[in-house]
Coordinates of C-alpha atoms in Angstrom, one line a residue:
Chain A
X71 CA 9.6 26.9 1.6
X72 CA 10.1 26.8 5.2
X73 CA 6.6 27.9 5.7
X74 CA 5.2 25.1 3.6
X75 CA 7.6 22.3 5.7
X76 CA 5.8 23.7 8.6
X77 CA 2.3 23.1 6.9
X78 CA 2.9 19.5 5.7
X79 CA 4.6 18.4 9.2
X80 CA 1.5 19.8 10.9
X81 CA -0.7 17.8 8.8
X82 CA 0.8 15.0 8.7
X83 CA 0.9 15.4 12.6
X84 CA -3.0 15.4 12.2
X85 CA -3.1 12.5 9.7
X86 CA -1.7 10.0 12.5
X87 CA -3.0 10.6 15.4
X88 CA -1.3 10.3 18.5
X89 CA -1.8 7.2 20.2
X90 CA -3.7 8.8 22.9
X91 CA -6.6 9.9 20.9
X92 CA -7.6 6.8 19.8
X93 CA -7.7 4.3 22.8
X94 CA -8.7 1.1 21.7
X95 CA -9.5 1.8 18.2
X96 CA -5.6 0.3 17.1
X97 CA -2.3 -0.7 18.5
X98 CA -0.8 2.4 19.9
X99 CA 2.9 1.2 19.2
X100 CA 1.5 1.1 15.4
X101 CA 0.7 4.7 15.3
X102 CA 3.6 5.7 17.4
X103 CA 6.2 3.9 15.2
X104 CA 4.0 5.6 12.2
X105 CA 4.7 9.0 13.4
X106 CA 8.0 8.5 14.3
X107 CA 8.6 7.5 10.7
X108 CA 6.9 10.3 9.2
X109 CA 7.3 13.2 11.6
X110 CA 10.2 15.2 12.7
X111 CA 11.8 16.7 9.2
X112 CA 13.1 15.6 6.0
X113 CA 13.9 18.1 3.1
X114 CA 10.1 17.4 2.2
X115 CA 10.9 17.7 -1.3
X116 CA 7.9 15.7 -2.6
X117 CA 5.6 17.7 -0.8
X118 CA 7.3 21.1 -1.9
X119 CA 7.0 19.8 -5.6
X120 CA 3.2 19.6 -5.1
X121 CA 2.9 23.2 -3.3
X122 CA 5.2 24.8 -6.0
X123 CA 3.7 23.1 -8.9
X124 CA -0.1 23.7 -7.6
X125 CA 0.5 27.4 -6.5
X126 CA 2.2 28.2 -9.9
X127 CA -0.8 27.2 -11.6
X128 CA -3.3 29.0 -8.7
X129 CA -4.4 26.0 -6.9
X130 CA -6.0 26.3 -3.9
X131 CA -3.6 25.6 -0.7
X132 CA -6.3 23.8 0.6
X133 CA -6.4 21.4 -2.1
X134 CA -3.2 20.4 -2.2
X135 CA -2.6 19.7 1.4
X136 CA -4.2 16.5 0.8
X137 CA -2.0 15.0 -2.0
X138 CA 1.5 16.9 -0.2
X139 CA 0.4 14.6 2.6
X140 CA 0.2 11.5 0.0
X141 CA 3.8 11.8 -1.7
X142 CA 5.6 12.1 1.9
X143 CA 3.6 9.3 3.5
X144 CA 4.4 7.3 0.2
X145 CA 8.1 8.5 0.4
X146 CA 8.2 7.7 4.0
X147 CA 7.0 3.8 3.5
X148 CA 9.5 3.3 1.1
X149 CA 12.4 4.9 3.2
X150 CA 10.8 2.4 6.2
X151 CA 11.0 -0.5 3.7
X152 CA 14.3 0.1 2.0
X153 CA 15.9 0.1 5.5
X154 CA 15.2 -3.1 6.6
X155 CA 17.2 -5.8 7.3
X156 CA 16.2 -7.6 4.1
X157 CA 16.3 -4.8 1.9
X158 CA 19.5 -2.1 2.4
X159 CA 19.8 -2.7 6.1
X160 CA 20.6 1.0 7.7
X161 CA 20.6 2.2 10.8
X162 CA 20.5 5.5 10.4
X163 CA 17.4 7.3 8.9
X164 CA 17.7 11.5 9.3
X165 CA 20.1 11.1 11.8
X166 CA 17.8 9.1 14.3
X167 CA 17.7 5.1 14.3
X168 CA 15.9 3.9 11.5
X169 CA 11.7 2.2 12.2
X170 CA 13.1 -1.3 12.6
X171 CA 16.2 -0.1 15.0
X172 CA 13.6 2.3 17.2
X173 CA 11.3 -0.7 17.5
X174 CA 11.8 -3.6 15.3
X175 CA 11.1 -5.8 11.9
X176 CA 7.1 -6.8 11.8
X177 CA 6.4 -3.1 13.1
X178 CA 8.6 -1.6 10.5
X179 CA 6.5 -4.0 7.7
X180 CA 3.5 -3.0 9.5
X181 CA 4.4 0.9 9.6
X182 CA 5.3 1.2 5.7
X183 CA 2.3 -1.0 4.6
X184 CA -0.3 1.4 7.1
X185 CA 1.1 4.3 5.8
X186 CA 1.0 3.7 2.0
X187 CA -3.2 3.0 2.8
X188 CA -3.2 6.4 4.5
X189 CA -1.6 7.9 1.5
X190 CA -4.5 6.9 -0.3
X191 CA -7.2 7.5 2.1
X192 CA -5.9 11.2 2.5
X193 CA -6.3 11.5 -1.2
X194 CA -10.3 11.2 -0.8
X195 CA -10.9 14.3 1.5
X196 CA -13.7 16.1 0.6
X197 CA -12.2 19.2 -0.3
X198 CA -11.4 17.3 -3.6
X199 CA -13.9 16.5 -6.1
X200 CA -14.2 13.1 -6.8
X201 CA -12.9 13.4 -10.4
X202 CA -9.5 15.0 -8.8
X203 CA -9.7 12.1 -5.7
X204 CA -9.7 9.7 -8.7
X205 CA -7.1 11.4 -11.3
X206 CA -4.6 11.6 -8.0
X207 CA -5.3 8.0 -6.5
X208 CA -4.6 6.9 -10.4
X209 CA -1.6 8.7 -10.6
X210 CA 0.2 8.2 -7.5
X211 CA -0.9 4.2 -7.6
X212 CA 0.9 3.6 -10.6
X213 CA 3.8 5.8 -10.1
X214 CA 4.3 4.1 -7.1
X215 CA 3.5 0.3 -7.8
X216 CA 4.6 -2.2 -9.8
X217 CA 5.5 0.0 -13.3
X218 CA 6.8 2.9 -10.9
X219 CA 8.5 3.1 -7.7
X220 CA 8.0 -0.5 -6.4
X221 CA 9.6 -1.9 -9.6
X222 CA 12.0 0.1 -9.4
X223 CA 13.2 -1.1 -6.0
X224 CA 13.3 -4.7 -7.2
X225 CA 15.7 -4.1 -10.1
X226 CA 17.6 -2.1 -7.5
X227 CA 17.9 -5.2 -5.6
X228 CA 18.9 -7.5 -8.8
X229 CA 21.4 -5.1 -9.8
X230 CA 23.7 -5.6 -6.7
X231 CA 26.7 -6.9 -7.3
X232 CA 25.8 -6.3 -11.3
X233 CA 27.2 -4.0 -14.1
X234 CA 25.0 -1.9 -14.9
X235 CA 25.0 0.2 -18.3
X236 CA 24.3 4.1 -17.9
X237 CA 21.0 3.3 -19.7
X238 CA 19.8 0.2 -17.4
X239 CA 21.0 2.5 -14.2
X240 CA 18.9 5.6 -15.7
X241 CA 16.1 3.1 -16.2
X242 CA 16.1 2.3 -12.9
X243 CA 16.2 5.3 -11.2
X244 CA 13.7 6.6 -12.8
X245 CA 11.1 4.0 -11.9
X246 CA 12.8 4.3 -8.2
X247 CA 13.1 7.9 -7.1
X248 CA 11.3 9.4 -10.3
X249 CA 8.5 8.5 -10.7
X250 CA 7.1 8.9 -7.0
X251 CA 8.9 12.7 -7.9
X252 CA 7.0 13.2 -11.2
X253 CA 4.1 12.4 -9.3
X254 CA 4.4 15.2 -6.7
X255 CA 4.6 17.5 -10.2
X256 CA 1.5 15.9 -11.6
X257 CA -0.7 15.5 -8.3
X258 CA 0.1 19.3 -7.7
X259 CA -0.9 19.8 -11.5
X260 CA -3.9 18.3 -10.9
X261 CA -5.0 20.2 -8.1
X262 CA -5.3 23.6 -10.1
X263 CA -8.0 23.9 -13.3
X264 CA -5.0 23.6 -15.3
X265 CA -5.5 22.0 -18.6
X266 CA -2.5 22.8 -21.0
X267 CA -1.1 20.3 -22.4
X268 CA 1.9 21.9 -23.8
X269 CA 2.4 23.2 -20.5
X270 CA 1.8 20.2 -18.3
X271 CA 4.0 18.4 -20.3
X272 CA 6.9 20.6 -19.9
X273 CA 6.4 20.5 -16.4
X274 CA 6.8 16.6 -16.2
X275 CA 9.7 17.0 -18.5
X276 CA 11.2 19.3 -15.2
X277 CA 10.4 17.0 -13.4
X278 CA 12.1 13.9 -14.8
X279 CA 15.3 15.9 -15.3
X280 CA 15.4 17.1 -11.2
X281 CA 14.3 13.0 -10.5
X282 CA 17.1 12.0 -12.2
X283 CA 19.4 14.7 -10.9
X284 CA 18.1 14.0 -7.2
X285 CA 19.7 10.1 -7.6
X286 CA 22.8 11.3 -9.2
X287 CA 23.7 13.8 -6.3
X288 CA 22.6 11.3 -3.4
X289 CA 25.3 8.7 -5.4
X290 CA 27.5 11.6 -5.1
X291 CA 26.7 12.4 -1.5
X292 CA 27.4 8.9 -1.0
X293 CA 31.1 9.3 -1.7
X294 CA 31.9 12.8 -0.4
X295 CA 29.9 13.5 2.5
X296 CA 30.2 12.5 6.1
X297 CA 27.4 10.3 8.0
X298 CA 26.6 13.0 10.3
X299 CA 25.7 15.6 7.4
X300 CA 24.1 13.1 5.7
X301 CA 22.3 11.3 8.8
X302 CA 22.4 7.8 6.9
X303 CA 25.3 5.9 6.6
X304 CA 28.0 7.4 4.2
X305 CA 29.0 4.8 2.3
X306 CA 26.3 2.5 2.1
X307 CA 26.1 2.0 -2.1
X308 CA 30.0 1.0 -2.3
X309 CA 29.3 -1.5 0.6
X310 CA 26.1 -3.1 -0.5
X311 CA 28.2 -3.2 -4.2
X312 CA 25.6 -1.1 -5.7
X313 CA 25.6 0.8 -8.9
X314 CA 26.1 4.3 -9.1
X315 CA 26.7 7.3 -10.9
X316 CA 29.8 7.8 -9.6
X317 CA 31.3 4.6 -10.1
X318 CA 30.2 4.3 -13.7
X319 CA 31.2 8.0 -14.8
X320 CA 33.5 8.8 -12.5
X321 CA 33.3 11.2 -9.0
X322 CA 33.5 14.7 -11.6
X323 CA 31.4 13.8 -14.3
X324 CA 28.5 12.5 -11.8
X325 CA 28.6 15.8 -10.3
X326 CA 28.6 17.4 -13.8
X327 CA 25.6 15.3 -15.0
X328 CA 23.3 16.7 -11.8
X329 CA 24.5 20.5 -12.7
X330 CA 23.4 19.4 -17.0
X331 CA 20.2 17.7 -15.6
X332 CA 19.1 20.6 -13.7
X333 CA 19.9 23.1 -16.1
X334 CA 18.1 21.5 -18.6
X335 CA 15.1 21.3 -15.6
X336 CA 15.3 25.2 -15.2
X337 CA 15.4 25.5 -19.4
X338 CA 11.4 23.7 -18.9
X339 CA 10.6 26.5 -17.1
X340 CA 11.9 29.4 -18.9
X341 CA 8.8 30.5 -21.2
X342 CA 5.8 29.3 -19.0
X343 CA 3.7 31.9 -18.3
X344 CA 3.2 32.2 -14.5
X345 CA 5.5 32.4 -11.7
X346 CA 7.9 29.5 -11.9
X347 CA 10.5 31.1 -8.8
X348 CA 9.9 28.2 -6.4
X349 CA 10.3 25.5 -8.8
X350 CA 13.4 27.0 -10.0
X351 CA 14.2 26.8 -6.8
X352 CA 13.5 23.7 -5.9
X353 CA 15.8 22.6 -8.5
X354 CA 18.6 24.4 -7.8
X355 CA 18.5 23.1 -4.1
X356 CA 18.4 19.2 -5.4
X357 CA 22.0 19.7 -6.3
X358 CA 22.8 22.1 -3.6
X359 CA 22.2 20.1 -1.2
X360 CA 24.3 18.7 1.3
X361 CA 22.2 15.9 2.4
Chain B
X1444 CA -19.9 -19.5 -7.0
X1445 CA -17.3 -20.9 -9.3
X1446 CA -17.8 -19.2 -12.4
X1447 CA -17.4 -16.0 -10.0
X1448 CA -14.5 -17.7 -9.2
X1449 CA -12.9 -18.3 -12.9
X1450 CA -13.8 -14.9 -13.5
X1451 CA -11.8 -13.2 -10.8
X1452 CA -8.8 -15.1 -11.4
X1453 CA -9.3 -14.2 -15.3
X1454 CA -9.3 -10.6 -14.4
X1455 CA -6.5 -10.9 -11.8
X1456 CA -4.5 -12.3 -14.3
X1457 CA -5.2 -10.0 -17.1
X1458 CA -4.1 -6.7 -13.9
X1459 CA -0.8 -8.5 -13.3
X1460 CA 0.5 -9.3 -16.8
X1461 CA 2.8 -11.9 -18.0
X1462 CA 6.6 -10.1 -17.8
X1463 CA 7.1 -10.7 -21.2
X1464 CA 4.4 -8.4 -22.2
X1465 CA 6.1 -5.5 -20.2
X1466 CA 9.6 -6.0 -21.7
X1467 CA 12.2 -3.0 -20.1
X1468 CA 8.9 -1.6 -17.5
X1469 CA 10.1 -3.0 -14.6
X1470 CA 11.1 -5.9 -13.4
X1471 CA 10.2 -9.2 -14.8
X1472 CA 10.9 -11.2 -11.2
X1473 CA 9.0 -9.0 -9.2
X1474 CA 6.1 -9.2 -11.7
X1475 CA 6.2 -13.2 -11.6
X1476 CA 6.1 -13.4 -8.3
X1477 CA 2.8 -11.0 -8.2
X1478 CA 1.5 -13.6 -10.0
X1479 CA 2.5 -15.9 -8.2
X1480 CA 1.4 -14.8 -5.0
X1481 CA -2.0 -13.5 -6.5
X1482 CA -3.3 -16.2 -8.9
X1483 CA -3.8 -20.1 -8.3
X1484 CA -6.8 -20.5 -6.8
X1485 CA -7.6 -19.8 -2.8
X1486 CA -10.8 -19.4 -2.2
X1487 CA -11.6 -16.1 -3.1
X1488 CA -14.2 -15.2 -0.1
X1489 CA -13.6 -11.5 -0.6
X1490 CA -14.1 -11.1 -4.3
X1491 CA -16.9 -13.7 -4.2
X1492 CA -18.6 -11.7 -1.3
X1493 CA -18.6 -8.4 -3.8
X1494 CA -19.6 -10.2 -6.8
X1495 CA -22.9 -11.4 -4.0
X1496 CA -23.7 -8.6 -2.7
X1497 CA -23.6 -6.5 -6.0
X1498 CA -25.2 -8.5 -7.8
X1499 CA -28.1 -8.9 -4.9
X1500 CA -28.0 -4.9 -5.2
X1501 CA -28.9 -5.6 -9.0
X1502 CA -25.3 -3.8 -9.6
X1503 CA -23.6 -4.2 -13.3
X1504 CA -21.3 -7.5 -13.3
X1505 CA -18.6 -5.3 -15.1
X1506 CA -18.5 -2.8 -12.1
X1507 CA -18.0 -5.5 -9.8
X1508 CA -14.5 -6.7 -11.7
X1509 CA -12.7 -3.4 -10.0
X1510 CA -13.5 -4.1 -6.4
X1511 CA -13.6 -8.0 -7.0
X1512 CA -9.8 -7.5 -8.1
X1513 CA -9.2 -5.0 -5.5
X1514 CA -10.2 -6.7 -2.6
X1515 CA -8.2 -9.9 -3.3
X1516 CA -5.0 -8.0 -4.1
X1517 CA -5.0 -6.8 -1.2
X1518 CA -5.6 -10.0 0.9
X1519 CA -2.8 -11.6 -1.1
X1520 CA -0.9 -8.7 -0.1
X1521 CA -1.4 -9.5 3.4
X1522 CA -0.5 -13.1 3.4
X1523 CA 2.4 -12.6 1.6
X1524 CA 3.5 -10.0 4.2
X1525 CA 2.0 -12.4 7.1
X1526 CA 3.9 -15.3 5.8
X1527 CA 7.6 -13.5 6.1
X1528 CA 10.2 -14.6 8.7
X1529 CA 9.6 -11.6 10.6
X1530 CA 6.3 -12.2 10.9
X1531 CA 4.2 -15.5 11.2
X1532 CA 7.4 -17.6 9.6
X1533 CA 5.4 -19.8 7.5
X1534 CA 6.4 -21.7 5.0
X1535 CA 3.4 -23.2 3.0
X1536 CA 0.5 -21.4 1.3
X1537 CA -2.5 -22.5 -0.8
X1538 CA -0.6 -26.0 -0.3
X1539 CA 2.7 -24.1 -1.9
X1540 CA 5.6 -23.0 -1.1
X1541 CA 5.1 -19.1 0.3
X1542 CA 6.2 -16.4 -1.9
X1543 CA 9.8 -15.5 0.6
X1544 CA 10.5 -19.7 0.1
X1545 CA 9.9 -19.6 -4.0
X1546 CA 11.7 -15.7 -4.5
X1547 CA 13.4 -14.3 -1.6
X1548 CA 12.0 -12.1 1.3
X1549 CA 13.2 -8.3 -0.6
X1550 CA 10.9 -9.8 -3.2
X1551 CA 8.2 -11.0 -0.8
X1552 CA 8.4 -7.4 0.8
X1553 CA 8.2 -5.6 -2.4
X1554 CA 5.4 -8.2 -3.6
X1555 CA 3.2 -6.9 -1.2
X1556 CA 3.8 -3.7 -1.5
X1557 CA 3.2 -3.3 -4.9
X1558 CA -0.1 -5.2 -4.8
X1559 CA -1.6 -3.0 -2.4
X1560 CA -0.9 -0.2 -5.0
X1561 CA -2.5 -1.8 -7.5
X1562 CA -5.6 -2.5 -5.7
X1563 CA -6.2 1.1 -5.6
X1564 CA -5.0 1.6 -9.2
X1565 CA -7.5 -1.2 -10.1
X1566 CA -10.5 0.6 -8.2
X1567 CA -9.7 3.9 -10.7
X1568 CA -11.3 2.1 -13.7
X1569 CA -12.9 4.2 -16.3
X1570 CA -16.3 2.0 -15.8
X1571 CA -16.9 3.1 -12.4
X1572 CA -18.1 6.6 -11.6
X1573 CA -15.6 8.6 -10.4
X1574 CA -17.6 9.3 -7.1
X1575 CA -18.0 5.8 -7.0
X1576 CA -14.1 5.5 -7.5
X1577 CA -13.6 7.6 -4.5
X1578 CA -15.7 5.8 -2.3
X1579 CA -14.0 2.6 -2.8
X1580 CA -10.8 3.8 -2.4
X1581 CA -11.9 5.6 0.7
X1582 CA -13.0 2.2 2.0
X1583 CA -10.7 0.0 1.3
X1584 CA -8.1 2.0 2.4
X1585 CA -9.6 3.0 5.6
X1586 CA -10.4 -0.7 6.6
X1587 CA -6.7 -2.3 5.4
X1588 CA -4.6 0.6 7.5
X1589 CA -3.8 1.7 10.5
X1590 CA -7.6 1.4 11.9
X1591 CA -8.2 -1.9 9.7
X1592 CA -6.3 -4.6 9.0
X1593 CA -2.9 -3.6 9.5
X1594 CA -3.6 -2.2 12.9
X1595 CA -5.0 -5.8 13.8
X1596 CA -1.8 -7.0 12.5
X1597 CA -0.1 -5.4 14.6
X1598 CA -2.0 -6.3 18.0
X1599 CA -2.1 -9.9 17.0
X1600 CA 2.0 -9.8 17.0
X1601 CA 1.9 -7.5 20.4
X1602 CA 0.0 -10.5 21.7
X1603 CA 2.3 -13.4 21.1
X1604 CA 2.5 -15.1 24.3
X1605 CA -0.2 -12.5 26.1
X1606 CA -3.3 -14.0 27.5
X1607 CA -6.0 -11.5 25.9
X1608 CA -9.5 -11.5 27.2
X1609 CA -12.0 -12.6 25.0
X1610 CA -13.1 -9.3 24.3
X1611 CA -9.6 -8.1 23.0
X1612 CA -9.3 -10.9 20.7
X1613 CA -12.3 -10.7 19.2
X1614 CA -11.3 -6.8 18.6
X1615 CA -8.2 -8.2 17.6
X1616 CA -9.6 -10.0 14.5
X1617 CA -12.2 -7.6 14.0
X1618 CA -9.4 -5.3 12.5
X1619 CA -7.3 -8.4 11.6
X1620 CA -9.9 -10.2 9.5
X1621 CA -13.3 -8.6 9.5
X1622 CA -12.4 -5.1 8.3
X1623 CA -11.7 -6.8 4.9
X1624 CA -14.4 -8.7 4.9
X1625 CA -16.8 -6.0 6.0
X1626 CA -15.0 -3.9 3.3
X1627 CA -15.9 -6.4 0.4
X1628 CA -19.5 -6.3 1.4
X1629 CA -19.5 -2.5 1.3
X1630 CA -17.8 -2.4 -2.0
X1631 CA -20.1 -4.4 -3.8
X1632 CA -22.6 -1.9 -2.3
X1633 CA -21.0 0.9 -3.6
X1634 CA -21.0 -0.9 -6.9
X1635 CA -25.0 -0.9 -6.8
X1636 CA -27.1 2.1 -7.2
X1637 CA -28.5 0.9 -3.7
X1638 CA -28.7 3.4 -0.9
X1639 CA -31.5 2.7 1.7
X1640 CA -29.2 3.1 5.2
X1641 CA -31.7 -0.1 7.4
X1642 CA -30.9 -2.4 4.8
X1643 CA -26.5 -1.8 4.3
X1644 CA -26.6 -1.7 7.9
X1645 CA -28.3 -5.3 7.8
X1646 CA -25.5 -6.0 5.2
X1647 CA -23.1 -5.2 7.8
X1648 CA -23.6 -6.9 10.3
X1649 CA -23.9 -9.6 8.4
X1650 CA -20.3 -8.8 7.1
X1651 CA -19.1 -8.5 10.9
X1652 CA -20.7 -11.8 11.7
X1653 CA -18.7 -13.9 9.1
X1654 CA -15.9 -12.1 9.5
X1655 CA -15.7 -13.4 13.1
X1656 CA -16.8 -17.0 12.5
X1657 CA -14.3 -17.2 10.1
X1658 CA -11.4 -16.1 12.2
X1659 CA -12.6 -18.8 14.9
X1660 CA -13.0 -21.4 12.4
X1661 CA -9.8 -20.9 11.1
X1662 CA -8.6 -21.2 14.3
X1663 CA -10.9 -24.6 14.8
X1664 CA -9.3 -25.9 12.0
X1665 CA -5.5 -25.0 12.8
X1666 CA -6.3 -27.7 15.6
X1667 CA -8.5 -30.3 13.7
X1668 CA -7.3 -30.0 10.3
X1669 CA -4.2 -31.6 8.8
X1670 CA -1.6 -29.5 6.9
X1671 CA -2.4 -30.9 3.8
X1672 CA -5.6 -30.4 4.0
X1673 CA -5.2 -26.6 5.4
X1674 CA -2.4 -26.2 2.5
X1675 CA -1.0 -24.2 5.1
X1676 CA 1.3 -25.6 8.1
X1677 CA -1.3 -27.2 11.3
X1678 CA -0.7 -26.2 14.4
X1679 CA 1.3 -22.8 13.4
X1680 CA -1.4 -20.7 15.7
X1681 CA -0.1 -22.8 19.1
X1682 CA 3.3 -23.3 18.2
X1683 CA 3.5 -19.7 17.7
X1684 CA 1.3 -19.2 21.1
X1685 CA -0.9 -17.4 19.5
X1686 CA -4.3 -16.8 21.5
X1687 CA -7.1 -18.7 20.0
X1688 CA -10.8 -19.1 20.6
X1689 CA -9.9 -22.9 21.1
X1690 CA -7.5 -21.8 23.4
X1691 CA -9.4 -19.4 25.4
X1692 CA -13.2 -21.5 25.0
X1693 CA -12.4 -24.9 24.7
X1694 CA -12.8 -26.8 21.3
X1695 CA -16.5 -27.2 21.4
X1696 CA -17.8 -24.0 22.6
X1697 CA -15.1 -22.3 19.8
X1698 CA -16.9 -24.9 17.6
X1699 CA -20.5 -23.4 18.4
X1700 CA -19.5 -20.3 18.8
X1701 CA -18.6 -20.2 14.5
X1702 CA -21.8 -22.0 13.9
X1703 CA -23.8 -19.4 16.5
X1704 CA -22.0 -16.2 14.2
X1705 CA -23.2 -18.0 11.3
X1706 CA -26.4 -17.9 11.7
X1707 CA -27.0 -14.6 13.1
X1708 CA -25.4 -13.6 9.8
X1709 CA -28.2 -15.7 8.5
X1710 CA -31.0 -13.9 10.3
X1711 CA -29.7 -10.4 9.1
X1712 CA -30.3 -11.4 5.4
X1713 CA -34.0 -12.9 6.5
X1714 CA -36.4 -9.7 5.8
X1715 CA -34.1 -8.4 2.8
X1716 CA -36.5 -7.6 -0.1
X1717 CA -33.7 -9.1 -3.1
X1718 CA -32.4 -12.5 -3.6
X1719 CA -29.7 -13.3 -0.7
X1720 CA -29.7 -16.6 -1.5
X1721 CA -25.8 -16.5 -2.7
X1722 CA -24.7 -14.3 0.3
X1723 CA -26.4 -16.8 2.5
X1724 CA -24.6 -20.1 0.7
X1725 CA -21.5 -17.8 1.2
X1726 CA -22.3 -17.9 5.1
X1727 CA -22.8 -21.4 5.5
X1728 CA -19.3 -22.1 3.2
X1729 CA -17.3 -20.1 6.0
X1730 CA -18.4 -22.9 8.7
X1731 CA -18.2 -25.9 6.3
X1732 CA -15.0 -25.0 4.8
X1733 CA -12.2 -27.7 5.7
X1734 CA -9.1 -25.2 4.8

């Protein structure tokens, strides 16, 4: 895994240039601000998703650079956007000051909107034929838009200060953090020559359940760990008067839910018939993790 | 030109249903104020400059619809982003109130964000080729990032209160403006089966040359025009010391300088062996406009 965190920070180093290289051609405080947004860690999970998914099915490395680079520039607007004054208002973003803090409002508007057209325009290199170019643009469009992540931000935002049912909150977190996740599952399916259907369906079905585990353990992060292991403010649901898992279930059955979701994640993979270690993995480590 | 114009705003509307058709998909605010923000009129310059030049190209109406849609989803992206607080701060649109003013700015933010997904979503339609497909997406999201219109964004806001040369503006709104309108152009190419390279490069310029004559008439009319007129506030260029080709030439010369642009976009389209009698009435609208 650590191998393949190298590989998507180094090409996503080469995705945004620095400033330097490209005199003239832009504002150079655009790009900066973009690579400060995108660069310098992150778990990366998005991007490991389409690795793990695409080698398990014998994808060529080469093609799935290109959409691994997608889901984390996607994943980094949204982070960029969310933060904002208008939206969650944080300070903190992996520890460091967050795009609007580190330089400020219209460049952090600026920096999400540039970087969710570079998603796009990195899913069109050549290495991809234009059937997969299209079947990826398709897919992370509409997991990310209106019907997917986007959408699922606005409800966020009408359900402060709301009661939320388990269902509603489910709903919601599944447009906002799941889909742009079954995405990364799907985009690294779509690399390979994998047709299955059987099988590419149980792999979405992993996917949903580690999605869904993913936003109960950050509500549980929320309440147990400290700001500086999470590097974002600890906290920050209860005081925006969000809903969460935690608050609707209770602190020990949240924490039980993300063990049952991914679980019944690992129980997709059992009888596939390739090498399914990483993407075990990769589930166990949602709800292992500490930040 | 306004049958083009019917059907774009058909076909916008039918991309960005009504929320009651989506009951439980997402969220039924942020949907109504897509449509808000999207349909209503404007004068649809980008679409209408597809629809011309693919049609010239002898391309099929029906593969026009994509990157008609596409293009102007992602210009009322842009305003609606442009118009925030933290940006321009404006108020009135299209002779309305802006979309932050009718929802709030988290809505206006994720407005714009989840248009400019759809745009690409829209150019992955099943009647376009999916190498055709690619090279739209390609475009489009090449010329509205980083290097297109977002970067210009960006420099226009780094030159509040600057005095630019006249050189850096106009590379200013080359980004700003004409990538999007150079983009349109070269997607209703794309449309056509037309690939002779002396002829899109006339195309082009001809883009370019627009592009710029309409960023110094619309900054001719922020000082003739009134605000109802404009349906946008008067004056908002100079009272946010923006730098302006009025500022920087003097009225008249900025005057003749949109009317000069024009007709060198003219000249381009003289030799062409097709009809460019559309593209050429587009030209001339760009000067004669009064909003």
């Amino acid at each position: 895994m650590q191998q393949r965190q190298q590989r998507i920070e180094n090409i996503l180093s080469k995705h945004i240039p620095e400033s330097s290289d490209t005199t003239n051609k832009t504002s150079s405080q655009l790009l900066e601000a973009m690579r400060y947004s995108t660069l310098g860690g992150g778990k990366r999970l998005r991007a490991l998703l389409v690795y793990a998914t695409g080698e398990a099915l014998n994808a060529d490395l080469s093609l799935l650079d290109p959409p691994a680079s997608a889901v984390e520039m996607i994943h980094a607007y949204s982070l960029v956007h969310d933060d904002m004054p208008i939206m969650d208002d944080d300070d903190l973003r992996r520890g460091r000051p967050t795009c609007h803090k580190a330089y400020n409002e219209a460049t952090a508007l600026l920096v999400g909107d540039a970087l969710q057209s570079l998603a796009f325009d990195v899913l069109c290199s050549k290495q991809l034929s234009p059937l997969q170019q299209s079947n990826m643009v398709k897919t992370l469009a509409v997991q990310s838009g209106v019907f997917g992540m986007a959408g699922g931000q606005a409800i966020d935002l009408e359900s402060v200060g709301q009661q939320l049912s388990l269902d509603a909150l489910q709903k919601m977190h599944e447009l906002k953090t799941g889909a742009l996740i079954r995405a990364s599952v799907r985009l690294g399916a779509l690399a390979s020559e994998y047709t299955d259907l059987h099988t590419l369906a149980k792999l979405d079905n992993y996917a949903q359940a580690i999605g869904l585990a993913f936003q109960v353990q950050d509500d549980v992060l929320d309440v147990i760990a400290d700001t500086e292991t999470l590097g974002k403010t600890q906290g920050a649901d209860i005081s925006l008067n969000k809903p969460t898992y935690p608050a609707l279930l209770g602190l020990d059955v949240a924490q039980q839910k993300a063990i049952d979701l991914i679980n019944s994640a690992l129980a997709e993979l059992d009888d596939l018939a390739f090498d399914t270690h990483i993407l075990a993995a990769l589930a166990q480590f949602v709800v292992k993790r500490s930040h």
